[in-house]
Every structure is written in C-alpha cells, then in structure tokens.
C-alpha cells in the first residue's frame, strides 16, 4: 500500500475532486465493509474508504475477500489481499467458496457466490462498498441493450440498493434507517437489511487508474480480464474503446441515458404499485392465505380495464411483490392469452421453476392467483394428536397445533384458523389430521350431510387447494375441516386445533 506522507496524500487527493465528492455522498453508518478482490478498483476503494471513513470520520471499517478458487493463483491473491489490508490496519475476512456453474456462465456463478458470502457476513445497518466505476456502468448498459433488456435493465448498475438479511440476522450495528432513502428498494424495510453502495460509479476508470498510480498502490492483474471469451471483456477491449475514440464523452452520455431509464423505471414502479392496490382481489379466504396463495391475488376484470402497457407493467411487478422470480417472456405472454382471457369455468395453469421451487399461476372465480406448488402425495401421513399437549404438527403448508382452550396456544402460535371440539365427544378416541378422502360426507350444525367436495366448493376454497386442506378425524369419523367447520356431533369449546 501507499507509503506517502499525510501531506502528500492530501495533495494527491485534491487533484481528484470527483473521488473526494464521491465519498462525501456515502450514506452514514456505524460500520462500512469493502468488497475487496485485490484488483485495481477495489484496492483504490479500500484505500479511499480507510482515508475518508476510518481516519476522517472514525468509522468502523473491514474488508471481505472471496477466494473462488478458479484461477491457479487464487491463493496468492488471497495472501496479497491479507498483506495489503494488514498494512492499512484494516481487518480482512476471507472466504473460500467453490463456484458451481450448473448452467450459468462463469461470471454469473462467481457473482452469485460473492453475494451469498455478503449475506453471511453483513449485519443490519452496515454499508457494503463496491468498486464499480463509470466504465462498468457503460459496459452493463451496452450489454443489456444488445440482449434486449427493458427499461429496468437499461438503468444499468444502481448506485445503491438495500438488501434484506435472512431471518434472525438483524444484528445490532447502528441504525439501518441511517442508511438513507434508496427509493424502490426501500420496500425491504430498514430493519434487518444492509445497504450496497458504489461511491465510484460516476468516476471513469482512467481517472481511478491515474490516482492509484499516484498513490503508488499495489494491486492484482487478473489475466482472465484479457480473455475475449467473456462478454464483458469483449465490450471492454473491442467495443468501448472504439466508441470512446469516436465520441470521447460517451461514458457521461451512457450514464445520463441510464439515469433517464432509472427515472422511467421508478415512474413505472409507482404506477404498478397503485394498479396493484386498485386491482387487488379481496377478501381472500384464510385457507388461500395459509396455503401460501394469498399474496396479491388480482381481479381479472380490473386488470383488463387497464391498457395493455399497464397490464404488462402491473404483472411484472406482481411477480416481484409476491416474492417470485419472473417466469420468462414466453410464459409471461401466456398469462394474457390463457389466463386473462380464460372462460369462466376454465382451469388454466402456468408452471415455471421459481427461486424456491415450482411456481404456479391459476385462475379462480375471476381472480388471478400466484403461489408455490403444494406437494401432498407421499410427503403426508396421518399424524396422531395428543390432546392438551400443545403438540405442533408440520403440514405441507403451515403447521397445526392442538391445545386446551384454558391453556391457550404456545407463544408465537396464535392467529390463523381454528376448530373447536368437545372433549367429551372425543374422549377415548384417537384424534388425527390428514387430507380428505374421496366420497366423504360431513354434517354441519342444523344442515344436512353433504359431500366434502361440495362443502369446499360452497366455502369458495379454490379447486387446487381442496386436496391440501387439513381435515381432523376422531377415530374414523370426520370431525372438522379447516375453512368449513366442525361436524355437528363433535362441536364444542374445550379442545382447539389451530392452523397457522
């Protein structure tokens, strides 16, 4: 690292006001973390973060290095990063992770590994600093342009975005609210999130290289960065230099266009939020919610009242709001042709491989629903229930608890739906829970016995969920069905079964 005197450092820094201004805009936090690969960009970033944040503002600073093991010199690079961080007095945490390509490109797979590491290492309220610069932004916009990206993709690399941490990883560093307003990504909420910030995104690589040389910094040159087999390298070495030779101000122009796209994306997002609110189908049956299908069901009639452009905008946002990955353009086109235009009694279904397993879109009574496939099959076996034990049984969707009314549910197990049975009526008989069987009937209070299928229909439980609604049995007799009620002969108040 640099061995320049403090006065000399100040003199050098003053020659590059764009770098100083970049760090003036860094959001406030009690702790900062630098994503440190050892290359020129992240080496300079680490040095600037130490100078402007650790020394000038007395903030906590550490670095993360991910050893992908791809290059034969990867271990040497890790040692180099350790030595450089040590020389700066910055704590470095290194991770060794194997990259699983599995159908992805090498760049994409390695990036995915890095972000998994960030999820493990970061704490709520911290700011992760990354070394992306103006050339990176231009390369991203150009690459997405030739791939036919929409406005959101053409917005390029965001300067900042908030990332939600896994449950139980909130931490206690600073106040996540101090991180600042990041527009749409604020949907994640401040609690349990960290911020990714790229302070050098508005600075050209040539400027950063010049500054790094003046500071006499030492960095790694990754030979893979010269390989034209990688898309980004091709743009970097073959396309962008020719553009800049013809139009020297092209980087700023691309950045301005990216900002226009970002503004357009934000506007489309605000319209989609309002349309989602206006098209939301309510009320939603509790069984739908407990089965994981109650997230943002849409009224088909209201969706069709929008222009085609707003329909597409709304549906794209709908996937995101419901926590699902986008299914691809082909499946997306089917939503309009097969779902929104479906006959009243039709039962179309679209299935795609989502982030958390197979996702589905279905239509029911004028509503458009999205959720995960519920696998019943061999995963489910009868579960015997112990009255008054507070026993909890895991179901394919949610869980069931049995308790005495006088005892109440276990902490954190309230809410959901409940069935109340008579202790006297079930005394001495085995109580169990399973899914319905064909041909069964049940008699509700003051009503004739009806087939379970008919009862589920009357209670407006969507057809694809009817085989996964928990049913309670006393011996071989059907005692109750969640979302329907308790059989007349078993109705009471003593024993409560709660599905949540």
PDB file of C-alpha atoms in Angstrom, residues 265-452:
ATOM      1  CA  UNK A 265     -38.455   2.594 -14.178  1.00  0.00           C
ATOM      2  CA  UNK A 266     -39.274   4.428 -10.951  1.00  0.00           C
ATOM      3  CA  UNK A 267     -42.306   6.031 -12.581  1.00  0.00           C
ATOM      4  CA  UNK A 268     -43.468   2.652 -13.921  1.00  0.00           C
ATOM      5  CA  UNK A 269     -42.965   1.215 -10.445  1.00  0.00           C
ATOM      6  CA  UNK A 270     -45.130   3.865  -8.828  1.00  0.00           C
ATOM      7  CA  UNK A 271     -47.873   3.257 -11.408  1.00  0.00           C
ATOM      8  CA  UNK A 272     -47.617  -0.517 -10.826  1.00  0.00           C
ATOM      9  CA  UNK A 273     -47.941  -0.089  -7.068  1.00  0.00           C
ATOM     10  CA  UNK A 274     -51.116   1.919  -7.492  1.00  0.00           C
ATOM     11  CA  UNK A 275     -52.503  -0.523 -10.059  1.00  0.00           C
ATOM     12  CA  UNK A 276     -51.713  -3.446  -7.746  1.00  0.00           C
ATOM     13  CA  UNK A 277     -53.640  -1.727  -4.984  1.00  0.00           C
ATOM     14  CA  UNK A 278     -56.580  -0.976  -7.301  1.00  0.00           C
ATOM     15  CA  UNK A 279     -56.660  -4.483  -8.813  1.00  0.00           C
ATOM     16  CA  UNK A 280     -56.150  -6.368  -5.554  1.00  0.00           C
ATOM     17  CA  UNK A 281     -58.790  -9.038  -5.031  1.00  0.00           C
ATOM     18  CA  UNK A 282     -60.277  -9.055  -1.549  1.00  0.00           C
ATOM     19  CA  UNK A 283     -61.336 -10.515   0.738  1.00  0.00           C
ATOM     20  CA  UNK A 284     -59.147 -13.599   0.402  1.00  0.00           C
ATOM     21  CA  UNK A 285     -60.248 -16.845   2.029  1.00  0.00           C
ATOM     22  CA  UNK A 286     -57.995 -17.698   5.014  1.00  0.00           C
ATOM     23  CA  UNK A 287     -57.293 -21.136   3.517  1.00  0.00           C
ATOM     24  CA  UNK A 288     -55.802 -19.396   0.480  1.00  0.00           C
ATOM     25  CA  UNK A 289     -53.557 -17.294   2.717  1.00  0.00           C
ATOM     26  CA  UNK A 290     -52.444 -20.193   4.922  1.00  0.00           C
ATOM     27  CA  UNK A 291     -51.678 -22.290   1.846  1.00  0.00           C
ATOM     28  CA  UNK A 292     -49.305 -19.599   0.588  1.00  0.00           C
ATOM     29  CA  UNK A 293     -51.559 -18.360  -2.212  1.00  0.00           C
ATOM     30  CA  UNK A 294     -52.925 -15.211  -0.592  1.00  0.00           C
ATOM     31  CA  UNK A 295     -50.131 -12.893  -1.728  1.00  0.00           C
ATOM     32  CA  UNK A 296     -51.573 -10.254  -4.077  1.00  0.00           C
ATOM     33  CA  UNK A 297     -54.415 -12.069  -5.895  1.00  0.00           C
ATOM     34  CA  UNK A 298     -55.682  -9.886  -8.740  1.00  0.00           C
ATOM     35  CA  UNK A 299     -59.141  -9.136 -10.076  1.00  0.00           C
ATOM     36  CA  UNK A 300     -59.029 -10.143 -13.737  1.00  0.00           C
ATOM     37  CA  UNK A 301     -61.816  -7.700 -14.577  1.00  0.00           C
ATOM     38  CA  UNK A 302     -59.871  -4.785 -13.124  1.00  0.00           C
ATOM     39  CA  UNK A 303     -56.620  -5.869 -14.768  1.00  0.00           C
ATOM     40  CA  UNK A 304     -58.356  -5.983 -18.157  1.00  0.00           C
ATOM     41  CA  UNK A 305     -59.663  -2.451 -17.618  1.00  0.00           C
ATOM     42  CA  UNK A 306     -56.060  -1.205 -17.844  1.00  0.00           C
ATOM     43  CA  UNK A 307     -54.211  -0.505 -21.074  1.00  0.00           C
ATOM     44  CA  UNK A 308     -52.039  -3.349 -22.379  1.00  0.00           C
ATOM     45  CA  UNK A 309     -48.919  -1.433 -21.395  1.00  0.00           C
ATOM     46  CA  UNK A 310     -50.138  -1.043 -17.813  1.00  0.00           C
ATOM     47  CA  UNK A 311     -51.217  -4.684 -17.713  1.00  0.00           C
ATOM     48  CA  UNK A 312     -47.692  -5.801 -18.583  1.00  0.00           C
ATOM     49  CA  UNK A 313     -46.214  -3.318 -16.131  1.00  0.00           C
ATOM     50  CA  UNK A 314     -48.535  -4.494 -13.359  1.00  0.00           C
ATOM     51  CA  UNK A 315     -47.941  -8.206 -13.955  1.00  0.00           C
ATOM     52  CA  UNK A 316     -44.158  -7.800 -13.938  1.00  0.00           C
ATOM     53  CA  UNK A 317     -44.399  -6.004 -10.617  1.00  0.00           C
ATOM     54  CA  UNK A 318     -46.909  -8.583  -9.358  1.00  0.00           C
ATOM     55  CA  UNK A 319     -44.307 -11.352  -9.570  1.00  0.00           C
ATOM     56  CA  UNK A 320     -41.862  -9.255  -7.643  1.00  0.00           C
ATOM     57  CA  UNK A 321     -44.377  -8.177  -4.976  1.00  0.00           C
ATOM     58  CA  UNK A 322     -45.409 -11.796  -4.421  1.00  0.00           C
ATOM     59  CA  UNK A 323     -41.773 -12.851  -3.965  1.00  0.00           C
ATOM     60  CA  UNK A 324     -41.463 -14.839  -7.187  1.00  0.00           C
ATOM     61  CA  UNK A 325     -38.933 -14.827  -9.977  1.00  0.00           C
ATOM     62  CA  UNK A 326     -40.048 -13.676 -13.409  1.00  0.00           C
ATOM     63  CA  UNK A 327     -41.028 -16.795 -15.444  1.00  0.00           C
ATOM     64  CA  UNK A 328     -39.615 -15.594 -18.769  1.00  0.00           C
ATOM     65  CA  UNK A 329     -41.220 -13.845 -21.713  1.00  0.00           C
ATOM     66  CA  UNK A 330     -42.866 -16.945 -23.201  1.00  0.00           C
ATOM     67  CA  UNK A 331     -44.677 -17.860 -20.004  1.00  0.00           C
ATOM     68  CA  UNK A 332     -45.404 -14.204 -19.388  1.00  0.00           C
ATOM     69  CA  UNK A 333     -47.202 -13.954 -22.755  1.00  0.00           C
ATOM     70  CA  UNK A 334     -49.354 -16.943 -21.784  1.00  0.00           C
ATOM     71  CA  UNK A 335     -50.721 -15.074 -18.786  1.00  0.00           C
ATOM     72  CA  UNK A 336     -52.521 -12.682 -21.087  1.00  0.00           C
ATOM     73  CA  UNK A 337     -53.619 -15.187 -23.739  1.00  0.00           C
ATOM     74  CA  UNK A 338     -54.597 -18.098 -21.460  1.00  0.00           C
ATOM     75  CA  UNK A 339     -55.308 -16.573 -18.059  1.00  0.00           C
ATOM     76  CA  UNK A 340     -56.778 -13.124 -18.517  1.00  0.00           C
ATOM     77  CA  UNK A 341     -58.876 -14.311 -21.477  1.00  0.00           C
ATOM     78  CA  UNK A 342     -59.925 -17.634 -19.911  1.00  0.00           C
ATOM     79  CA  UNK A 343     -63.555 -18.783 -19.950  1.00  0.00           C
ATOM     80  CA  UNK A 344     -65.430 -18.622 -16.663  1.00  0.00           C
ATOM     81  CA  UNK A 345     -65.192 -22.364 -15.975  1.00  0.00           C
ATOM     82  CA  UNK A 346     -61.702 -22.863 -17.397  1.00  0.00           C
ATOM     83  CA  UNK A 347     -58.873 -24.103 -15.183  1.00  0.00           C
ATOM     84  CA  UNK A 348     -55.672 -22.962 -16.898  1.00  0.00           C
ATOM     85  CA  UNK A 349     -52.377 -23.256 -15.049  1.00  0.00           C
ATOM     86  CA  UNK A 350     -48.902 -21.933 -15.811  1.00  0.00           C
ATOM     87  CA  UNK A 351     -45.963 -23.631 -14.095  1.00  0.00           C
ATOM     88  CA  UNK A 352     -42.352 -22.447 -14.029  1.00  0.00           C
ATOM     89  CA  UNK A 353     -39.259 -23.115 -11.973  1.00  0.00           C
ATOM     90  CA  UNK A 354     -39.059 -20.361  -9.393  1.00  0.00           C
ATOM     91  CA  UNK A 355     -36.434 -19.368  -6.846  1.00  0.00           C
ATOM     92  CA  UNK A 356     -37.967 -21.525  -4.101  1.00  0.00           C
ATOM     93  CA  UNK A 357     -39.316 -24.359  -6.238  1.00  0.00           C
ATOM     94  CA  UNK A 358     -42.007 -24.697  -8.899  1.00  0.00           C
ATOM     95  CA  UNK A 359     -44.261 -21.657  -9.080  1.00  0.00           C
ATOM     96  CA  UNK A 360     -47.816 -21.646 -10.397  1.00  0.00           C
ATOM     97  CA  UNK A 361     -50.372 -19.158 -11.682  1.00  0.00           C
ATOM     98  CA  UNK A 362     -54.043 -20.113 -11.570  1.00  0.00           C
ATOM     99  CA  UNK A 363     -57.473 -18.617 -12.215  1.00  0.00           C
ATOM    100  CA  UNK A 364     -60.466 -18.962  -9.885  1.00  0.00           C
ATOM    101  CA  UNK A 365     -63.785 -17.107  -9.880  1.00  0.00           C
ATOM    102  CA  UNK A 366     -62.473 -14.008 -11.602  1.00  0.00           C
ATOM    103  CA  UNK A 367     -59.204 -13.925  -9.667  1.00  0.00           C
ATOM    104  CA  UNK A 368     -55.604 -14.429 -10.776  1.00  0.00           C
ATOM    105  CA  UNK A 369     -53.529 -16.242  -8.131  1.00  0.00           C
ATOM    106  CA  UNK A 370     -49.809 -16.899  -7.778  1.00  0.00           C
ATOM    107  CA  UNK A 371     -48.093 -19.318  -5.392  1.00  0.00           C
ATOM    108  CA  UNK A 372     -45.855 -22.344  -4.890  1.00  0.00           C
ATOM    109  CA  UNK A 373     -46.877 -25.866  -5.778  1.00  0.00           C
ATOM    110  CA  UNK A 374     -48.115 -27.766  -2.729  1.00  0.00           C
ATOM    111  CA  UNK A 375     -46.939 -31.363  -2.836  1.00  0.00           C
ATOM    112  CA  UNK A 376     -49.250 -33.667  -0.911  1.00  0.00           C
ATOM    113  CA  UNK A 377     -48.534 -37.195  -2.184  1.00  0.00           C
ATOM    114  CA  UNK A 378     -46.233 -39.361  -0.109  1.00  0.00           C
ATOM    115  CA  UNK A 379     -44.977 -36.453   1.947  1.00  0.00           C
ATOM    116  CA  UNK A 380     -48.103 -36.642   4.066  1.00  0.00           C
ATOM    117  CA  UNK A 381     -49.005 -39.353   6.548  1.00  0.00           C
ATOM    118  CA  UNK A 382     -51.651 -39.376   9.272  1.00  0.00           C
ATOM    119  CA  UNK A 383     -50.467 -37.588  12.395  1.00  0.00           C
ATOM    120  CA  UNK A 384     -51.891 -38.661  15.765  1.00  0.00           C
ATOM    121  CA  UNK A 385     -52.696 -35.723  18.019  1.00  0.00           C
ATOM    122  CA  UNK A 386     -52.219 -35.670  21.781  1.00  0.00           C
ATOM    123  CA  UNK A 387     -54.995 -33.651  23.402  1.00  0.00           C
ATOM    124  CA  UNK A 388     -53.787 -30.816  25.627  1.00  0.00           C
ATOM    125  CA  UNK A 389     -50.113 -31.332  24.877  1.00  0.00           C
ATOM    126  CA  UNK A 390     -49.555 -28.194  22.832  1.00  0.00           C
ATOM    127  CA  UNK A 391     -48.289 -30.540  20.114  1.00  0.00           C
ATOM    128  CA  UNK A 392     -47.281 -28.931  16.812  1.00  0.00           C
ATOM    129  CA  UNK A 393     -47.523 -30.851  13.529  1.00  0.00           C
ATOM    130  CA  UNK A 394     -45.741 -29.574  10.428  1.00  0.00           C
ATOM    131  CA  UNK A 395     -48.005 -29.599   7.374  1.00  0.00           C
ATOM    132  CA  UNK A 396     -47.054 -29.195   3.702  1.00  0.00           C
ATOM    133  CA  UNK A 397     -48.371 -25.643   4.116  1.00  0.00           C
ATOM    134  CA  UNK A 398     -48.070 -24.172   7.614  1.00  0.00           C
ATOM    135  CA  UNK A 399     -48.409 -26.090  10.857  1.00  0.00           C
ATOM    136  CA  UNK A 400     -51.141 -27.316  13.198  1.00  0.00           C
ATOM    137  CA  UNK A 401     -51.235 -27.075  16.991  1.00  0.00           C
ATOM    138  CA  UNK A 402     -53.646 -28.727  19.423  1.00  0.00           C
ATOM    139  CA  UNK A 403     -54.277 -27.280  22.887  1.00  0.00           C
ATOM    140  CA  UNK A 404     -56.930 -26.934  25.575  1.00  0.00           C
ATOM    141  CA  UNK A 405     -58.916 -23.723  25.431  1.00  0.00           C
ATOM    142  CA  UNK A 406     -57.985 -22.911  29.021  1.00  0.00           C
ATOM    143  CA  UNK A 407     -54.252 -23.206  28.256  1.00  0.00           C
ATOM    144  CA  UNK A 408     -54.151 -21.184  25.045  1.00  0.00           C
ATOM    145  CA  UNK A 409     -51.684 -21.616  22.164  1.00  0.00           C
ATOM    146  CA  UNK A 410     -47.914 -21.674  22.511  1.00  0.00           C
ATOM    147  CA  UNK A 411     -46.188 -18.278  22.273  1.00  0.00           C
ATOM    148  CA  UNK A 412     -45.995 -17.132  18.675  1.00  0.00           C
ATOM    149  CA  UNK A 413     -48.513 -19.736  17.512  1.00  0.00           C
ATOM    150  CA  UNK A 414     -51.654 -17.593  17.562  1.00  0.00           C
ATOM    151  CA  UNK A 415     -53.619 -16.380  14.557  1.00  0.00           C
ATOM    152  CA  UNK A 416     -54.567 -18.439  11.543  1.00  0.00           C
ATOM    153  CA  UNK A 417     -57.723 -20.590  11.617  1.00  0.00           C
ATOM    154  CA  UNK A 418     -59.144 -22.697  14.430  1.00  0.00           C
ATOM    155  CA  UNK A 419     -61.532 -25.587  15.014  1.00  0.00           C
ATOM    156  CA  UNK A 420     -63.041 -26.124  18.495  1.00  0.00           C
ATOM    157  CA  UNK A 421     -64.085 -29.650  19.526  1.00  0.00           C
ATOM    158  CA  UNK A 422     -65.867 -31.132  22.521  1.00  0.00           C
ATOM    159  CA  UNK A 423     -63.531 -33.022  24.842  1.00  0.00           C
ATOM    160  CA  UNK A 424     -66.396 -35.267  25.914  1.00  0.00           C
ATOM    161  CA  UNK A 425     -67.215 -36.298  22.353  1.00  0.00           C
ATOM    162  CA  UNK A 426     -63.659 -37.322  21.515  1.00  0.00           C
ATOM    163  CA  UNK A 427     -62.791 -38.966  24.840  1.00  0.00           C
ATOM    164  CA  UNK A 428     -61.074 -42.302  24.393  1.00  0.00           C
ATOM    165  CA  UNK A 429     -60.750 -41.999  20.628  1.00  0.00           C
ATOM    166  CA  UNK A 430     -57.655 -41.325  18.551  1.00  0.00           C
ATOM    167  CA  UNK A 431     -57.503 -37.825  17.109  1.00  0.00           C
ATOM    168  CA  UNK A 432     -55.595 -37.382  13.860  1.00  0.00           C
ATOM    169  CA  UNK A 433     -55.106 -34.966  10.986  1.00  0.00           C
ATOM    170  CA  UNK A 434     -54.856 -35.796   7.294  1.00  0.00           C
ATOM    171  CA  UNK A 435     -56.170 -34.643   3.960  1.00  0.00           C
ATOM    172  CA  UNK A 436     -59.615 -35.579   2.685  1.00  0.00           C
ATOM    173  CA  UNK A 437     -60.574 -38.859   1.086  1.00  0.00           C
ATOM    174  CA  UNK A 438     -62.850 -39.376  -1.881  1.00  0.00           C
ATOM    175  CA  UNK A 439     -66.562 -39.823  -1.213  1.00  0.00           C
ATOM    176  CA  UNK A 440     -66.611 -38.479   2.365  1.00  0.00           C
ATOM    177  CA  UNK A 441     -69.516 -36.507   3.808  1.00  0.00           C
ATOM    178  CA  UNK A 442     -69.857 -34.228   6.838  1.00  0.00           C
ATOM    179  CA  UNK A 443     -72.893 -32.790   8.638  1.00  0.00           C
ATOM    180  CA  UNK A 444     -72.625 -29.250   9.951  1.00  0.00           C
ATOM    181  CA  UNK A 445     -74.953 -27.935  12.680  1.00  0.00           C
ATOM    182  CA  UNK A 446     -78.589 -27.610  11.507  1.00  0.00           C
ATOM    183  CA  UNK A 447     -77.647 -28.622   7.975  1.00  0.00           C
ATOM    184  CA  UNK A 448     -77.952 -31.876   6.062  1.00  0.00           C
ATOM    185  CA  UNK A 449     -74.886 -34.019   5.484  1.00  0.00           C
ATOM    186  CA  UNK A 450     -73.079 -33.071   2.298  1.00  0.00           C
ATOM    187  CA  UNK A 451     -70.097 -34.406   0.348  1.00  0.00           C
ATOM    188  CA  UNK A 452     -66.856 -32.774   1.460  1.00  0.00           C
TER     189      UNK A 452
END
